[in-house]
XYZ file of C-alpha atoms in Angstrom:
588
model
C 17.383 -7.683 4.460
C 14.101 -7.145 6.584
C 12.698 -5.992 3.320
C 13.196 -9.348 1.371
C 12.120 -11.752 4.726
C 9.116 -9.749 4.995
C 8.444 -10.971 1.148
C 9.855 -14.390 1.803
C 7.278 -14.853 4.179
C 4.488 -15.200 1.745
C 5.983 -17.451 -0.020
C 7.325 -19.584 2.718
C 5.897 -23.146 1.140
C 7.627 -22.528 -1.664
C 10.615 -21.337 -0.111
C 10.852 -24.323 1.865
C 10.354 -26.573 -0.952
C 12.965 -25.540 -3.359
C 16.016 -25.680 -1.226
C 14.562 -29.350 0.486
C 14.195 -30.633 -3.339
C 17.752 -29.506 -4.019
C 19.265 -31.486 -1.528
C 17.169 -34.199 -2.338
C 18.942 -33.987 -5.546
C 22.192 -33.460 -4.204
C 21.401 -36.409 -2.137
C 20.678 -38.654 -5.589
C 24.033 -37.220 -6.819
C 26.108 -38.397 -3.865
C 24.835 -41.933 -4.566
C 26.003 -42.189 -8.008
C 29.783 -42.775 -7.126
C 27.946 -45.958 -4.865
C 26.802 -47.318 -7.840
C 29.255 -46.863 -9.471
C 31.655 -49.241 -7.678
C 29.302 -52.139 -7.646
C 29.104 -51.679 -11.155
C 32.962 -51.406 -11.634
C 33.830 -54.105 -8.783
C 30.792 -56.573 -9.673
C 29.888 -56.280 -13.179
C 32.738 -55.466 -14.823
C 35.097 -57.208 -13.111
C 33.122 -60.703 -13.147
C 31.397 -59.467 -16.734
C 28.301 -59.878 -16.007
C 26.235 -58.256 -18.398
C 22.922 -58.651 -16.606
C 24.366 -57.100 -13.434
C 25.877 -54.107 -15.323
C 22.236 -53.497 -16.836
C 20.811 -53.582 -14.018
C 23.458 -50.922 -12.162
C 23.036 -49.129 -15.623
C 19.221 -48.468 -15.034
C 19.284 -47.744 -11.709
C 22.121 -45.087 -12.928
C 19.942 -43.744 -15.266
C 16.937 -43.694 -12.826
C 18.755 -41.660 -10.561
C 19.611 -39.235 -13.523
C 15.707 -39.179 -14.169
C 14.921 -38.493 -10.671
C 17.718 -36.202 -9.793
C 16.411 -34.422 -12.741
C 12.571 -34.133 -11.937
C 13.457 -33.204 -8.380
C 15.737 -30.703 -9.601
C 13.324 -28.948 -12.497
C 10.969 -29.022 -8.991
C 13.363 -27.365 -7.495
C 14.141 -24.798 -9.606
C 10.349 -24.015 -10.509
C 9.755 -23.406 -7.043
C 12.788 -21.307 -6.164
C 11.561 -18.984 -9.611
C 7.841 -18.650 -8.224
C 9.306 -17.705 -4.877
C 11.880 -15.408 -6.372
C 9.451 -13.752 -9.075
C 6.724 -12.942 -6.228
C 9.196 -11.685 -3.871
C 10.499 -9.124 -6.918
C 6.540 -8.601 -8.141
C 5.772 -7.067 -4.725
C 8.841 -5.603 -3.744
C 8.492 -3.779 -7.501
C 4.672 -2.512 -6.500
C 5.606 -1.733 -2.786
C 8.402 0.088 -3.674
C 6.097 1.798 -6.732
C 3.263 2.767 -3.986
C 5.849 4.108 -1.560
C 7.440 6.629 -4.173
C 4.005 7.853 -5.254
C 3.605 8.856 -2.079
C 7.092 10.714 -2.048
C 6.330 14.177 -2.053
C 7.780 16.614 -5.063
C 10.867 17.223 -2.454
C 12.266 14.045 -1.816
C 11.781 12.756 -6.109
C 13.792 16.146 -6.567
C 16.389 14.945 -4.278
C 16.654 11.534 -5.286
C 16.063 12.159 -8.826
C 13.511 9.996 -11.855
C 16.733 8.383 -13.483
C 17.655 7.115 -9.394
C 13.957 5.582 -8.986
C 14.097 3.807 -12.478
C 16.676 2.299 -11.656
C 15.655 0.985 -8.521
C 12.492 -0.039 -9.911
C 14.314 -1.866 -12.765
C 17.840 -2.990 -12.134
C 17.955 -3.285 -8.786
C 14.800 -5.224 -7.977
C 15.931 -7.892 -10.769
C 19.406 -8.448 -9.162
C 17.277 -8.834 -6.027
C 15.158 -11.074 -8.306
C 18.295 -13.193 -9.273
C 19.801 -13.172 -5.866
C 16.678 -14.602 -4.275
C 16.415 -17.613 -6.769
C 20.347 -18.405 -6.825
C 19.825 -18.686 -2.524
C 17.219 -20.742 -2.577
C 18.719 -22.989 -5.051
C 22.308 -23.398 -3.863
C 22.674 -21.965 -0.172
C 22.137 -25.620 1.061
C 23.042 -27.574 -2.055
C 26.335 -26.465 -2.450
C 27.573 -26.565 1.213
C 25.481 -30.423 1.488
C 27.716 -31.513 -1.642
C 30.818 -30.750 -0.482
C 30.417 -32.027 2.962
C 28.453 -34.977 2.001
C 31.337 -35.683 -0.333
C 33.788 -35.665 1.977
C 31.799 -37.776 4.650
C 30.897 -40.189 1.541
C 34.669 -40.586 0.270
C 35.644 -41.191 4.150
C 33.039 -43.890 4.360
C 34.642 -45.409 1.126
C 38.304 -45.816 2.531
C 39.390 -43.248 5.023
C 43.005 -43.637 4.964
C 42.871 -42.735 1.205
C 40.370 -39.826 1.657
C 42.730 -38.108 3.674
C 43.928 -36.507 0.638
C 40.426 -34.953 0.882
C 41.762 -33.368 4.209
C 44.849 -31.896 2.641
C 43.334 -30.660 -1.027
C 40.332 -29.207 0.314
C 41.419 -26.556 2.368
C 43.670 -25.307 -0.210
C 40.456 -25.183 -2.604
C 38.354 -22.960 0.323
C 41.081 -20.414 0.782
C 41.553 -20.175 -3.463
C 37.939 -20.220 -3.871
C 36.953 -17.909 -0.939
C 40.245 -15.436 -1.674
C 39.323 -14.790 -5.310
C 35.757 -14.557 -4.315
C 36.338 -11.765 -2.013
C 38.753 -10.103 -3.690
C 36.700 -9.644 -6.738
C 33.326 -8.431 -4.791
C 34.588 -4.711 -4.639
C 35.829 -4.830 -8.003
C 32.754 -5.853 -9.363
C 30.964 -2.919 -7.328
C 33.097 -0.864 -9.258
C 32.438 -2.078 -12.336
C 28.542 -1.835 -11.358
C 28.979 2.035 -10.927
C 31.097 2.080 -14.637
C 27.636 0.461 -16.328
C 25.511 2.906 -14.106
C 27.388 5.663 -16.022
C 27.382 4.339 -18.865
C 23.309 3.766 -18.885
C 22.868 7.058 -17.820
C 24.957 8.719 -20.780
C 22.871 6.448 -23.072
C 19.449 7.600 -21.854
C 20.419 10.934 -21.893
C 21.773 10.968 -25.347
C 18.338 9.165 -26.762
C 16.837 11.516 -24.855
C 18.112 14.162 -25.817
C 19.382 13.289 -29.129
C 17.591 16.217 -31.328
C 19.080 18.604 -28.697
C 22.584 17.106 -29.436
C 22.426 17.125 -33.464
C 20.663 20.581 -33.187
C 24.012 22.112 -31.359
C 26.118 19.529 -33.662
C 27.497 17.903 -30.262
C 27.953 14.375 -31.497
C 31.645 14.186 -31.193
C 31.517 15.831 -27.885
C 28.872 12.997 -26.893
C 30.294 10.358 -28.595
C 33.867 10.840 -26.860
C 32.461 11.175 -23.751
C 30.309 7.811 -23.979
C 34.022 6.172 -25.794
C 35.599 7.283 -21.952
C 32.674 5.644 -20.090
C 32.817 2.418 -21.674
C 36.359 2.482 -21.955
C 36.764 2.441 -18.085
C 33.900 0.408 -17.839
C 35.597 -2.374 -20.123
C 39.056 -1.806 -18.331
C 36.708 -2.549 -14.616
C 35.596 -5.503 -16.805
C 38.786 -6.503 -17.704
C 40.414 -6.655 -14.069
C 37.977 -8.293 -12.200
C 37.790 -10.704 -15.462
C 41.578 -11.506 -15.558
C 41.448 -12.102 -11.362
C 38.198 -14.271 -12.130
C 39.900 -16.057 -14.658
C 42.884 -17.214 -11.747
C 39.740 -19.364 -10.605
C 39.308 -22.120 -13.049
C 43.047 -22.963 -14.015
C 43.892 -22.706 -10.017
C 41.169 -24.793 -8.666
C 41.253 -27.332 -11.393
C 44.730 -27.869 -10.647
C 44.680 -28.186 -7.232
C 42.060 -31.044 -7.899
C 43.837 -32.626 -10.553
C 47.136 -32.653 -8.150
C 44.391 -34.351 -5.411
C 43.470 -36.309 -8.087
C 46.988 -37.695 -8.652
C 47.617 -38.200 -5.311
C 44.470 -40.044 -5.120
C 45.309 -42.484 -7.769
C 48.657 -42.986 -6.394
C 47.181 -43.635 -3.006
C 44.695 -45.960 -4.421
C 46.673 -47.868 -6.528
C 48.909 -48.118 -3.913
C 46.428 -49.866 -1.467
C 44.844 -51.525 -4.556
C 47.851 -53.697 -4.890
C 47.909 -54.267 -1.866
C 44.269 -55.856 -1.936
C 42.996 -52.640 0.756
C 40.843 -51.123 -2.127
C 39.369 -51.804 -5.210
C 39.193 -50.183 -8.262
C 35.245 -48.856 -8.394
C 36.137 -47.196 -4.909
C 39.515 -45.092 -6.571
C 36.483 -43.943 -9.395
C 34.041 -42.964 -6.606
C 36.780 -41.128 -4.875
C 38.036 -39.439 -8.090
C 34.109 -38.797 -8.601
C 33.573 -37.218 -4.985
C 36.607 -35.250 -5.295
C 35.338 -33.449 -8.698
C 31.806 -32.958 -7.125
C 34.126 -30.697 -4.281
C 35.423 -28.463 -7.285
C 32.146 -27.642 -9.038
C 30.015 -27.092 -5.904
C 32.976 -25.126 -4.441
C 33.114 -22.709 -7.672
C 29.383 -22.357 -7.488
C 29.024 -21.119 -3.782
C 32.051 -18.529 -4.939
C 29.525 -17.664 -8.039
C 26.571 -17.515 -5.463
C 28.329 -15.358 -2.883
C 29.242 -12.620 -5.879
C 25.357 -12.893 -6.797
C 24.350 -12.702 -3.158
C 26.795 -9.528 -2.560
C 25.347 -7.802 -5.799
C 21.834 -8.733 -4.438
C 22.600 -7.325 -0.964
C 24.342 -4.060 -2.789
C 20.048 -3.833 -4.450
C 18.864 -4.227 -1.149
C 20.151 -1.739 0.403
C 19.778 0.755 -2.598
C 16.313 -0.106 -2.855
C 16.085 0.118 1.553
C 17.394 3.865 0.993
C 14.314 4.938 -1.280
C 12.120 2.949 0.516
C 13.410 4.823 4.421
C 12.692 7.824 2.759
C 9.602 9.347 4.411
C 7.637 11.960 2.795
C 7.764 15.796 3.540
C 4.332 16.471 3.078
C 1.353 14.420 5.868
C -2.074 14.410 4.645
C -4.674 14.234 7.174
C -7.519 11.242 7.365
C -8.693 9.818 3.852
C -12.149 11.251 4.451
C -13.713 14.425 5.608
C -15.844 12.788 8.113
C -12.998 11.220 10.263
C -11.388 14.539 10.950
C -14.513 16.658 11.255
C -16.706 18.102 13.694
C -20.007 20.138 14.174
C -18.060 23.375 13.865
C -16.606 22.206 10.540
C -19.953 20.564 9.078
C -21.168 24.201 9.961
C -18.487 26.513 8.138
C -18.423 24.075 5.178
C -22.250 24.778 4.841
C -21.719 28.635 5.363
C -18.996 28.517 2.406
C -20.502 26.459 0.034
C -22.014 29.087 -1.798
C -18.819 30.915 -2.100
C -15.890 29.173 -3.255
C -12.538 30.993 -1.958
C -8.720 30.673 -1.997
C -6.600 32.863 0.362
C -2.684 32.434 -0.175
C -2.024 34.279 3.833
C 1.806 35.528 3.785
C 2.468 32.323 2.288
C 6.586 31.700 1.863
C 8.274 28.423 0.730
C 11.826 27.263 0.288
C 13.188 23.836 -1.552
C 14.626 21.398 0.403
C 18.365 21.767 1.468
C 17.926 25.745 0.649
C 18.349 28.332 2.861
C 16.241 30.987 0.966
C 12.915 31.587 0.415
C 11.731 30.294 -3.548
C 8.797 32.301 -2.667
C 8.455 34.499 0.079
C 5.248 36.495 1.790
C 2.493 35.920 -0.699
C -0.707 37.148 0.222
C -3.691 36.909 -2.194
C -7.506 36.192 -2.442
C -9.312 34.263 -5.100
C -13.097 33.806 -5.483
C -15.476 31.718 -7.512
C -15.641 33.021 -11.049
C -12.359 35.014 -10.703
C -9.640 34.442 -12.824
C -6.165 35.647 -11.816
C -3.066 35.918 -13.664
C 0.006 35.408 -12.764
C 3.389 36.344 -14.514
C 6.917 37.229 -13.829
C 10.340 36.372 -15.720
C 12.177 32.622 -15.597
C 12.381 31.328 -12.137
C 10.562 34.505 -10.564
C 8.769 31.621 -8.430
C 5.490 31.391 -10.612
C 5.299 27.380 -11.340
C 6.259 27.127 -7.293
C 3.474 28.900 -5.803
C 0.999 27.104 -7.580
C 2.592 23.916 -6.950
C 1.706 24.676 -3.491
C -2.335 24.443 -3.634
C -2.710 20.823 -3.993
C 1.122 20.712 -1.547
C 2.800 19.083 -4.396
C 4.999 21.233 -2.110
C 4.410 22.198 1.560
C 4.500 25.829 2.795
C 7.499 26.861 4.901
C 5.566 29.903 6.922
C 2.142 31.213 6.733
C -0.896 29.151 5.169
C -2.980 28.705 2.140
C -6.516 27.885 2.649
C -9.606 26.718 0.470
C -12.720 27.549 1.211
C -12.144 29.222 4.269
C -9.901 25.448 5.664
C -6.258 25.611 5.780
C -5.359 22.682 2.849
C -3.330 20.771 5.658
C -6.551 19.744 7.123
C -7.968 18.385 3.542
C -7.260 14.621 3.242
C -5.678 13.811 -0.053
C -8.258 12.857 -2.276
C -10.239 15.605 -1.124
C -7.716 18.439 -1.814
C -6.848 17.176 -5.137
C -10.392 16.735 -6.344
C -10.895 20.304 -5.970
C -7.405 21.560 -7.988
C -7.426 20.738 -11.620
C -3.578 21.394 -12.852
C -1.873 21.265 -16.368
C 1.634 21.181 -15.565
C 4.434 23.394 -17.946
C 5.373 20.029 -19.237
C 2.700 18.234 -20.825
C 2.458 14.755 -20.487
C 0.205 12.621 -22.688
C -0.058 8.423 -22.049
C 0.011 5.767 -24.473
C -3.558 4.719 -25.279
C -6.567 6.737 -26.721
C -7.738 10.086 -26.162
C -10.877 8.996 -24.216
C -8.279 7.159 -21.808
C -6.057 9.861 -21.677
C -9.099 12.189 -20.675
C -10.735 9.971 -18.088
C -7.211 9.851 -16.139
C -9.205 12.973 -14.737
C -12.271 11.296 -13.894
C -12.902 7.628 -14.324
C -16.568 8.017 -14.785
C -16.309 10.677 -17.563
C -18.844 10.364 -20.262
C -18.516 11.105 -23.316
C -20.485 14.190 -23.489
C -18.241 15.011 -20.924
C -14.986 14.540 -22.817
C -16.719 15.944 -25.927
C -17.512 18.795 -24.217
C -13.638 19.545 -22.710
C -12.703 18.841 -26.185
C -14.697 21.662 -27.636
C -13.937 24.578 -24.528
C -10.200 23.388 -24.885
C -10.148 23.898 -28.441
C -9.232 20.165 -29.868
C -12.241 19.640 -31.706
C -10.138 20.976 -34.644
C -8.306 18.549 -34.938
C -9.517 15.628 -32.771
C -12.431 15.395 -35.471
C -9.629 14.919 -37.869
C -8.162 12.021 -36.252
C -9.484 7.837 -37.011
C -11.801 7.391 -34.242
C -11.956 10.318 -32.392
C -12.040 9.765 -28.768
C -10.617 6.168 -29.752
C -7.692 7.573 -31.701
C -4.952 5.907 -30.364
C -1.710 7.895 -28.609
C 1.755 6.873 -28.927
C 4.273 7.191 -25.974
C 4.661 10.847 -24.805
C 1.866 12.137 -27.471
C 4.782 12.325 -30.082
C 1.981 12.010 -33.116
C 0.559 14.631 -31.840
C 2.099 18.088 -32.699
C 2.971 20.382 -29.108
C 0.038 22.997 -29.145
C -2.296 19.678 -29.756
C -1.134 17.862 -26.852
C -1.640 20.995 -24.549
C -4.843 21.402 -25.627
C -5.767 17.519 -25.004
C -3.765 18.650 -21.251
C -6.666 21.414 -20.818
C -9.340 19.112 -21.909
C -7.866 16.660 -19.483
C -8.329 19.090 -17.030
C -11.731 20.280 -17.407
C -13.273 16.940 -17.436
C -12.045 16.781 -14.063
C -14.620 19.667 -13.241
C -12.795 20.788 -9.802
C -13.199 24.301 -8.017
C -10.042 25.452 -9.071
C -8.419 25.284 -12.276
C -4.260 25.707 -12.585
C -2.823 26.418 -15.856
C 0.440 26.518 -15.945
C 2.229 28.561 -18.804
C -0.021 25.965 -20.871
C -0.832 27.538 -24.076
C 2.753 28.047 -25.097
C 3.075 26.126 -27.808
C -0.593 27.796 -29.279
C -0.871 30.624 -31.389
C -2.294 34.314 -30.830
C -5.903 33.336 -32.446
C -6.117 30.009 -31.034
C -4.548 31.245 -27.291
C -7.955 33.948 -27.804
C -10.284 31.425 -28.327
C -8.992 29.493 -25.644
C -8.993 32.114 -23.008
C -12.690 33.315 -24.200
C -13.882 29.671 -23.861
C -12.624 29.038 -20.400
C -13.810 32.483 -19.561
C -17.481 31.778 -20.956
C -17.213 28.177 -19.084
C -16.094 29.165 -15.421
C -19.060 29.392 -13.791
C -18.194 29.594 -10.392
C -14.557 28.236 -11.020
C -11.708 29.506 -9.861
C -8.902 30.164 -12.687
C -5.466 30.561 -12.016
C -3.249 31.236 -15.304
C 0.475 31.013 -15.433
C 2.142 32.743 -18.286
C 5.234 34.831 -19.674
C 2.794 35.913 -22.086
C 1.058 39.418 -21.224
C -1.397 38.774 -23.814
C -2.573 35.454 -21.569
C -3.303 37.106 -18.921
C -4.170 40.744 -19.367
C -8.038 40.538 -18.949
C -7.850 38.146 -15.366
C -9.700 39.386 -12.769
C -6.566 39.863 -10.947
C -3.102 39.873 -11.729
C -0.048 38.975 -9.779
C 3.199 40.273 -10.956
C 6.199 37.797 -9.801
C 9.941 39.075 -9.368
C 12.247 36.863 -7.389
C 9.965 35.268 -5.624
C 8.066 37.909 -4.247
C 4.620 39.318 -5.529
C 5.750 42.944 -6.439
C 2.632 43.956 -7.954
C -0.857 42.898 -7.855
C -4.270 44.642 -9.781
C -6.128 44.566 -13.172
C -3.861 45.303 -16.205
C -4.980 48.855 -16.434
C -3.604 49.820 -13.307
C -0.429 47.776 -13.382
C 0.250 49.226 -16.985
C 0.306 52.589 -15.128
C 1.789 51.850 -11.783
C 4.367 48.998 -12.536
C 7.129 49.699 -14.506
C 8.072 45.844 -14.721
C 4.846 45.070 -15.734
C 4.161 47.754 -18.003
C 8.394 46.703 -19.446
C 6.411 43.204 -20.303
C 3.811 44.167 -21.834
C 5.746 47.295 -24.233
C 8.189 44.034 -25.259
C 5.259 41.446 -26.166
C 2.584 43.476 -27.377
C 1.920 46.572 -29.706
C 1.721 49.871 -27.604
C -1.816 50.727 -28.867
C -2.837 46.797 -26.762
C -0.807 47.766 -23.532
C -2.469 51.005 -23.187
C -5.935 50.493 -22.190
């Protein structure tokens, strides 16, 4: 809950006003049954049609006003709930982008969607449903009971003897049903998932002809999720039929009572209708506290989903947001003597993933200066993609270091490590809008001779001059117009436009051809100036004319050297390049 007062708090006035124009409602609506019996034991009984007019307007004022004060209400209540969700939504938003690659593993994307999403409207909901009935509901129902007692209080004890039975029914069902509807909260959460993964994954499925298998196992989901449905529905359904006959039973008794004592000249008739009145406004404010407590529970289950992401603290601690506030005379000093030199030392570098006891990657050691390119390659999950992800600490080191320019990259800030890595991720990830947007997610103030330039060493211009617009061509969701080996290459151009010190490609000409891979690798080559290039691939051809080449096998560097001598000296190696290339290329 400390999350939502903190966010209450801004919007205090309003969350003031909302629940103080509900009961000023409520208060309107408690004076209807007044009026009522002057107009029942004045009007009507003497006929006067002037005096029922006039109790007829003042009726339908109070309808008017109730009504404005309620709309009031409710527009206040929705500002207060809607900017409580907007920046619980962005703080939660900010606080998992700066979740390290760790704890999203952990957690998992599908988990933060839905926090993001469900959760923070059923906070959203909760919120406005408080604010509009927390004091409404319980005001009605005492002010009902105070009002009917002020009418005739020997009748309105059958107020004391129905309403009780009303809280327990009411409050019993209530309960009772919370946990079930928990459960049937985790039955739609399955349910969801199953869907997104099937759209998802839904060429994967036809491709393997797995539709029954899919469709059977969504039929089980939803069937349990419509039996959850169906219990807590049929012990909801108990509360209408139960509670409106324990009020029409108070009912009867108080029209027996009353017309008891109205023979008897003790009451009149306009007080048995404003009795009968006050005891239905009991029922309806009764069943919606029971509805607002379910709300409120599901609201409080968000909460505390959304508390559990938002407690998680991040792995990996930057140091200060700028060079300056971290450095000293002995830093300005080696900064100056590297600058002409750009370096990257990987010093018996191991890592392991969170909750593992081995080492993904263990005792690296490596050197990397401007202008070099080096190679790395290995088989599936040899530990390639993982000690890459370790330059700009996507992941953090376990033991030894990795530094960058002769400073270890825990003292960079985080602006100023990632401006100097330039990465294109194995999956390649493309955002709705144009190509000139897409490109200046590098660099903000790209120009275009900038992107044009990326375009041309990353080999696009093929077909980017092909597309409406050019650099204003516009890309759907996910780059799905564009064909695979396309949106890599728009990747890499992203990536150069950047223009950092070192340059991470990671198994990112996959989807590209021999010819195209060439002029790729020749372009980047002819355009490194004093880079430094780091390639990922399973391809020997990718990487067979880097400076240096790093040969991966369970996480440890078996091999490092030009191709030449690995051909001769590694027999894994030499085993990848004999399977991928013709044996005239692997021998030098």
């Amino acid at each position: 809950m400390k999350y939502i007062l903190k966010y209450i708090k801004n919007y205090r006035v309003r969350a003031v006003l909302a629940p103080l124009f509900k009961m000023l409602e409520a208060t309107f609506e408690l004076l209807v049954p007044l009026v009522m019996i002057k107009l029942i034991d004045v009007g009507i009984a003497n006929k006067d049609k002037s005096y029922i007019l006039s109790m007829g307007l003042i009726l339908v004022a109070l309808t008017c006003v109730g009504y404005i004060t309620s709309i009031t209400a409710q527009f206040f209540a929705a500002k207060a709930a809607m900017g409580v969700g907007k920046e619980l939504r962005s703080e939660l938003f900010r606080h998992i982008q700066k979740l390290s690659y760790n704890e999203i593993d952990s957690i998992g994307s599908s988990t933060l969607i839905t926090r993001m999403t469900s959760d923070v409207n059923q906070v959203i909901t909760g919120v406005n449903m408080f604010l509009r009935l927390f004091l409404r509901s319980p005001f009605i129902v005492i002010g009902a009971v105070v009002m009917a007692f002020s009418v005739d209080v020997h009748t309105s004890t059958v107020f004391a003897v129905v309403l009780p039975f009303l809280i327990v029914v009411v409050f019993f069902i209530t309960f009772t049903s919370i946990p079930k509807y928990k459960k049937v909260q985790n039955a739609l959460d399955k349910v969801t998932l199953l869907t997104r993964e099937s759209l998802i994954g839904v060429r994967v499925i036809r491709a393997f002809n797995r539709q029954e298998v899919e469709e059977k196992e969504f039929r089980d989901a939803a069937e349990k999720l419509k039996d959850s449905q169906l219990r807590v529905g049929w012990l909801s359904s108990f509360m209408n039929p139960v509670t409106y006959g324990i009020v029409n039973l108070g009912i009867a008794g108080l029209i027996y009572v009353g017309a008891v004592r109205v023979n008897s000249g003790l009451l009149s008739q306009g007080q048995v209708v404003a009795l009968v009145n006050y005891m239905s406004q009991i029922l309806v404010e009764l069943v919606k506290l029971a509805n607002l407590i379910i709300t409120l529970t599901k609201a409080l289950a968000s909460v505390n989903r959304i508390s559990d992401i938002m407690d998680t603290e991040t792995s990996i601690v930057f140091a200060g947001n700028t060079e300056s506030d971290m450095s000293d005379s002995s830093d300005d000093s080696a900064d100056k003597s590297i600058s002409a030199e750009r370096s990257l030392v990987f010093d018996h570098v191991s890592m392991s993933y969170n909750g593992s006891k081995e080492y993904a990657i263990e005792d690296i050691t490596f050197e990397a200066k401007s202008g070099q390119t080096i190679g790395i390659i290995g088989g599936t999950g040899s530990g390639k993609s993982t000690l890459v992800n370790l330059i700009p600490r996507f992941y953090d080191v376990t033991k030894g270091s990795i530094l960058i320019n002769g400073k270890n990259i825990r003292d960079y800030s985080k602006d100023d490590l990632r401006d100097k890595v330039s990465m294109v991720p194995q999956h390649n990830v493309l955002f709705k809008g144009t190509i000139a947007e897409n490109l200046r997610m590098a660099r903000k103030d790209a120009s275009e001779e900038d992107m044009e330039k990326a375009i041309r060493h990353s080999q696009s211009e093929e077909f980017v001059s092909q597309k409406e617009g050019r650099l204003d061509f516009e890309i759907s969701q996910g780059g799905k117009n564009l064909s695979g080996g396309q949106r890599q290459r728009l990747c890499i151009a992203r990536a150069l436009v950047k223009g950092s010190e070192i340059l991470v490609l990671d198994d990112s000409s996959s989807a590209l051809d021999y010819a195209t891979e060439a002029k790729l690798r020749n372009s980047l080559k002819e355009d490194s100036r004093d880079r430094i290039t780091i390639i990922v691939s399973q391809r020997a051809s990718s990487i067979m004319h880097a400076d240096k080449i790093i040969v991966m096998d369970d996480g440890k560097a078996v091999a490092m050297g030009s191709h030449d001598e690995l051909y001769k000296s590694n027999e894994l190696y030499r085993e990848i390049c004999l399977t991928q290339l013709k044996e005239k290329e692997g021998v030098a």
